[in-house]
The first five atom37 places (N, CA, C, CB, O) and aatype in JSON, in Angstrom:
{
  "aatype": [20, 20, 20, 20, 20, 20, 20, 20, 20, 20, 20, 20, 20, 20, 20, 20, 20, 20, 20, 20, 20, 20, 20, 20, 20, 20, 20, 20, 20, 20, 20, 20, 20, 20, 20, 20, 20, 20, 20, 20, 20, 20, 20, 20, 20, 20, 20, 20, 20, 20, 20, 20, 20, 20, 20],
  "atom_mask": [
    [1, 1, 1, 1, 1],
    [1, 1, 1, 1, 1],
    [1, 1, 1, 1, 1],
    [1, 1, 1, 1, 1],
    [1, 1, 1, 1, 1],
    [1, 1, 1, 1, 1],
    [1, 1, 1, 1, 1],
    [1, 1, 1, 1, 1],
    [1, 1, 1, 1, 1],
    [1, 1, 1, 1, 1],
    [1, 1, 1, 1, 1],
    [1, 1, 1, 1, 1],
    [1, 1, 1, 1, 1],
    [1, 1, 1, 1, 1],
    [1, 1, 1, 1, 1],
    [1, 1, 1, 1, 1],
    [1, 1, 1, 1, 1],
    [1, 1, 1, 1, 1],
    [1, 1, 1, 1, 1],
    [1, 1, 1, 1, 1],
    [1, 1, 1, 1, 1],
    [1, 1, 1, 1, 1],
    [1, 1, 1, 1, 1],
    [1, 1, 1, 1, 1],
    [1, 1, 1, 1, 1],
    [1, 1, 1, 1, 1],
    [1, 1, 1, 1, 1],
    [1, 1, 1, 1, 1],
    [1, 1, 1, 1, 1],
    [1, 1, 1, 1, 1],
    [1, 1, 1, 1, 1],
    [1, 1, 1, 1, 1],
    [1, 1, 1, 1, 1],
    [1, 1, 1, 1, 1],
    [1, 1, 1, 1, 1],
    [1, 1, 1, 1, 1],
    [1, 1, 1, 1, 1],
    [1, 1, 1, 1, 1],
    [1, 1, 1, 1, 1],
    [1, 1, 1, 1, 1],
    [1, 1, 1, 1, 1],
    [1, 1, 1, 1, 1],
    [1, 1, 1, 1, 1],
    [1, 1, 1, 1, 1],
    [1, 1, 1, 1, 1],
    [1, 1, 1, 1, 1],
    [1, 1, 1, 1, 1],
    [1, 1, 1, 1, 1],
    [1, 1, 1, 1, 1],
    [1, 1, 1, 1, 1],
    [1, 1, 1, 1, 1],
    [1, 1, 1, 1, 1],
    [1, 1, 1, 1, 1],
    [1, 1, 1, 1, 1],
    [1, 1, 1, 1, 1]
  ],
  "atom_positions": [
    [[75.8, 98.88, 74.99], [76.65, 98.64, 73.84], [78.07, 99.09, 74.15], [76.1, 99.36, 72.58], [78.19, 100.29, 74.4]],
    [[79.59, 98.06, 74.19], [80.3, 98.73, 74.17], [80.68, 99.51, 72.8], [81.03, 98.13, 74.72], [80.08, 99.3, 71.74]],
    [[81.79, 100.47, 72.97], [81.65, 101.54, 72.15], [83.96, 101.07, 72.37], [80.41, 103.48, 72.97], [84.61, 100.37, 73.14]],
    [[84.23, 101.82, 71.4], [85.74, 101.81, 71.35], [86.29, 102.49, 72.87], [86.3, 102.78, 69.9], [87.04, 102.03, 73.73]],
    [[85.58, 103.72, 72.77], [86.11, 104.51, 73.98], [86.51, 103.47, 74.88], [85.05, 105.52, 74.69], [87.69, 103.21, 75.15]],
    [[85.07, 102.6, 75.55], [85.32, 101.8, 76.6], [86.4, 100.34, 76.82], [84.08, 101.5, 76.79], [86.77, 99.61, 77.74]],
    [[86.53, 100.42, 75.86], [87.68, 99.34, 75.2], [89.08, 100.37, 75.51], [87.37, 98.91, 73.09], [89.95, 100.1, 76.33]],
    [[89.08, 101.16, 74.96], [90.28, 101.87, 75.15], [90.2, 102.05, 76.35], [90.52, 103.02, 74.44], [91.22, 101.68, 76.92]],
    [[89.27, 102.54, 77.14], [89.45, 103.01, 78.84], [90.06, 101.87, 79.86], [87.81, 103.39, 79.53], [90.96, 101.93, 80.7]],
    [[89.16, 100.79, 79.42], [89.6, 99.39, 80.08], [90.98, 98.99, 79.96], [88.86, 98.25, 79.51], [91.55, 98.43, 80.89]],
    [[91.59, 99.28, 78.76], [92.78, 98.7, 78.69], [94.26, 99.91, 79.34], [92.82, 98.23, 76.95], [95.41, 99.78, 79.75]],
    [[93.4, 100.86, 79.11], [93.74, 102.08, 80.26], [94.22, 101.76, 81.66], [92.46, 102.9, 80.57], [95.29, 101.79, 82.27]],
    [[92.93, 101.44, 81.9], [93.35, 101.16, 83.59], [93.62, 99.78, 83.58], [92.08, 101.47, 84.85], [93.87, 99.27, 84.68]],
    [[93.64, 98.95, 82.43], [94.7, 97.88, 82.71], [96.47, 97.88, 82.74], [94.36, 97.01, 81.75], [97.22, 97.29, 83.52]],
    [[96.74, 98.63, 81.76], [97.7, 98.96, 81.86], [98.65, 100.24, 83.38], [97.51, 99.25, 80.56], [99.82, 100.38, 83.76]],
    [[97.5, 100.77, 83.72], [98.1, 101.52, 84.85], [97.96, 100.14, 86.03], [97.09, 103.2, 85.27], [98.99, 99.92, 86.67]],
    [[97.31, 99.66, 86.18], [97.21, 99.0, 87.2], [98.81, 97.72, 87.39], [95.6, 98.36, 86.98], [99.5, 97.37, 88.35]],
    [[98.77, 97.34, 85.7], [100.25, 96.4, 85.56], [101.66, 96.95, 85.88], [100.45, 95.97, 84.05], [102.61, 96.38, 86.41]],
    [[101.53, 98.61, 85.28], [102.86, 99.43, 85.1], [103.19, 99.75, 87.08], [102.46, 101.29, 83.83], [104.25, 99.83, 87.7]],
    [[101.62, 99.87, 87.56], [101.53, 100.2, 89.1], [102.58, 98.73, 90.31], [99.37, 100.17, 89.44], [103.42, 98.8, 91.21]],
    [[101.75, 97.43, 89.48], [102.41, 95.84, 90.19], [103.79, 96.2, 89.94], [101.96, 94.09, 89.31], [104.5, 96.35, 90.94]],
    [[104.46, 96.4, 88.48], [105.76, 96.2, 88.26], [106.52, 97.08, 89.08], [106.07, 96.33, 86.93], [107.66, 96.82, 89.47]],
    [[105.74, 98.38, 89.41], [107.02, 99.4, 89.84], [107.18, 98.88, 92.01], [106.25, 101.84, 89.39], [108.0, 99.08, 92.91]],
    [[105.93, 98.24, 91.89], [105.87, 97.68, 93.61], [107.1, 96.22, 93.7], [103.73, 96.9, 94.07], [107.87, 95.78, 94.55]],
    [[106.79, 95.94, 92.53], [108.01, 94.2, 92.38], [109.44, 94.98, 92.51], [108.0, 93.01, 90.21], [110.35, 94.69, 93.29]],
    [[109.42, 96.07, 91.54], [111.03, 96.67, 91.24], [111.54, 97.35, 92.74], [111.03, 98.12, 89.8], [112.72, 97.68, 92.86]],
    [[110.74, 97.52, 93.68], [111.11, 98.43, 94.4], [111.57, 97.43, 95.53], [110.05, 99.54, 94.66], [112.61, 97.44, 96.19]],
    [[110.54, 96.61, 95.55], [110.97, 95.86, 96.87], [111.96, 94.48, 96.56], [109.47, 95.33, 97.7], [112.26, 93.61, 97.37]],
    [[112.3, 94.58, 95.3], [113.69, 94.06, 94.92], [114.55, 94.63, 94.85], [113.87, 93.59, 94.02], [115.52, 94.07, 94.34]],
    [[114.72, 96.0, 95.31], [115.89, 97.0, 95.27], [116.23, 97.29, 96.74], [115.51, 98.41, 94.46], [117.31, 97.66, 97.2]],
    [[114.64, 96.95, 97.6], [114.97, 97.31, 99.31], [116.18, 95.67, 99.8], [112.76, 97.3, 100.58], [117.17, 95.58, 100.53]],
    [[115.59, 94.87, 99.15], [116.1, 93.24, 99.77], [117.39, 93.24, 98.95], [114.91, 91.6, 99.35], [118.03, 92.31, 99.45]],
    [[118.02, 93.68, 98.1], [119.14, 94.14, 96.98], [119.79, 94.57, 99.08], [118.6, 95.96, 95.1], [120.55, 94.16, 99.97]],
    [[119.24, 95.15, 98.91], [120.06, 96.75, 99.85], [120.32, 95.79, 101.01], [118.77, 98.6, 100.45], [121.45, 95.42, 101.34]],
    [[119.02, 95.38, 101.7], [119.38, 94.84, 102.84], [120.34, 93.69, 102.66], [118.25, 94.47, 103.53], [121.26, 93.5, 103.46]],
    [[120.12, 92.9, 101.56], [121.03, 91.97, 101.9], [122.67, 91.67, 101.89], [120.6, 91.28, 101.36], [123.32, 90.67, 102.19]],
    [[123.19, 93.52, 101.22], [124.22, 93.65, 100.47], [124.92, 93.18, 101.89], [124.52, 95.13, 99.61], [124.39, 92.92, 102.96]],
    [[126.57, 93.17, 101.43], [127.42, 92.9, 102.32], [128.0, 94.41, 102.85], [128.45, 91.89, 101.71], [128.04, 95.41, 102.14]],
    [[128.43, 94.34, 104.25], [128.29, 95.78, 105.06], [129.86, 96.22, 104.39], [128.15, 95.66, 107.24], [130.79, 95.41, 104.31]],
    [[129.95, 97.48, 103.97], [131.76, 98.24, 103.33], [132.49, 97.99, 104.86], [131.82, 100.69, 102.72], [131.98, 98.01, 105.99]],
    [[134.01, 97.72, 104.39], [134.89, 97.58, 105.53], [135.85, 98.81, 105.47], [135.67, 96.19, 105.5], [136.59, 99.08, 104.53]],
    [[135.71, 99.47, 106.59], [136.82, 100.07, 107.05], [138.43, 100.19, 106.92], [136.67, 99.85, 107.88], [139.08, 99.24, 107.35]],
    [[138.98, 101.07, 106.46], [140.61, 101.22, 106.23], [141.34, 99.89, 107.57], [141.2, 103.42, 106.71], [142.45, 99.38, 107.38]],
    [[140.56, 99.56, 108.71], [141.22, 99.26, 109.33], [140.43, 97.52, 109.16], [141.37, 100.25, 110.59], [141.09, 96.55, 109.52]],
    [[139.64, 97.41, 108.85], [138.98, 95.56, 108.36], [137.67, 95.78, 109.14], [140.09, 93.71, 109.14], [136.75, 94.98, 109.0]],
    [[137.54, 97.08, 110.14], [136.25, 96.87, 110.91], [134.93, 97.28, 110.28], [136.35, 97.6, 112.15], [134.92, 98.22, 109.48]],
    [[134.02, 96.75, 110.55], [132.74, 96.99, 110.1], [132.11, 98.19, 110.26], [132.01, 96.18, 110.56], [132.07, 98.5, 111.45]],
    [[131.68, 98.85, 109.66], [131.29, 100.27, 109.53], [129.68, 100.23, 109.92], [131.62, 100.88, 107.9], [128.84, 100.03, 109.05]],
    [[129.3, 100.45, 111.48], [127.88, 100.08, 111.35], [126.84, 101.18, 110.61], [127.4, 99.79, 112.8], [127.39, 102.25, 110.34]],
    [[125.73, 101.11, 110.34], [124.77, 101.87, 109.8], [124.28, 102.82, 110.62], [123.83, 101.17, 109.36], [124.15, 102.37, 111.76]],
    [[123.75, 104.66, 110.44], [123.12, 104.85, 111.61], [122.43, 105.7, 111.02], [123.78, 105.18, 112.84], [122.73, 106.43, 110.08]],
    [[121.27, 105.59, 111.74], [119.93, 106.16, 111.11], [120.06, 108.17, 110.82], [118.46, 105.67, 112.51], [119.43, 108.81, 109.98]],
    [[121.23, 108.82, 111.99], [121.53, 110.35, 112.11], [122.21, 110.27, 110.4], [122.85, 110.92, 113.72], [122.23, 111.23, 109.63]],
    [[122.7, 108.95, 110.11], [123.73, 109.63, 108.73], [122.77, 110.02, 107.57], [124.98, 108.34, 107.97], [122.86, 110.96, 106.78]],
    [[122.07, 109.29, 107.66], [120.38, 109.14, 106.41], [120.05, 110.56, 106.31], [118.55, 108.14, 107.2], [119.08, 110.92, 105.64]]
  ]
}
C-alpha cells in the first residue's frame, strides 16, 4: 500500500535528482562561457597568454 510518506519520499529524490541535472547544465555552461570568452589585451594590443602557475 502506498502510504503519503512514500509519495513524499519519491518526489524527494525527484526533486534532488532535477535540482542535481540543473546544477551539472549550469556549470558546464559557465566552463564553455569561459572557454570561449575572448582572450584581455595588453596595454600594448598583445595577447596575454593563460598559465596554469597563475591559477
Amino acid at each position: 500500500m502506498v502510504t503519503v510518506l512514500h509519495v513524499l519520499y519519491a518526489l524527494l529524490v525527484l526533486a534532488l535528482g532535477v535540482g542535481a541535472g540543473l546544477t551539472v547544465i549550469v556549470i558546464e555552461q559557465l566552463r564553455w562561457e569561459a572557454r570561449s570568452r575572448v582572450p584581455r589585451r595588453t596595454t600594448y594590443g598583445e595577447v596575454h597568454r593563460r598559465h596554469a602557475a597563475h591559477r
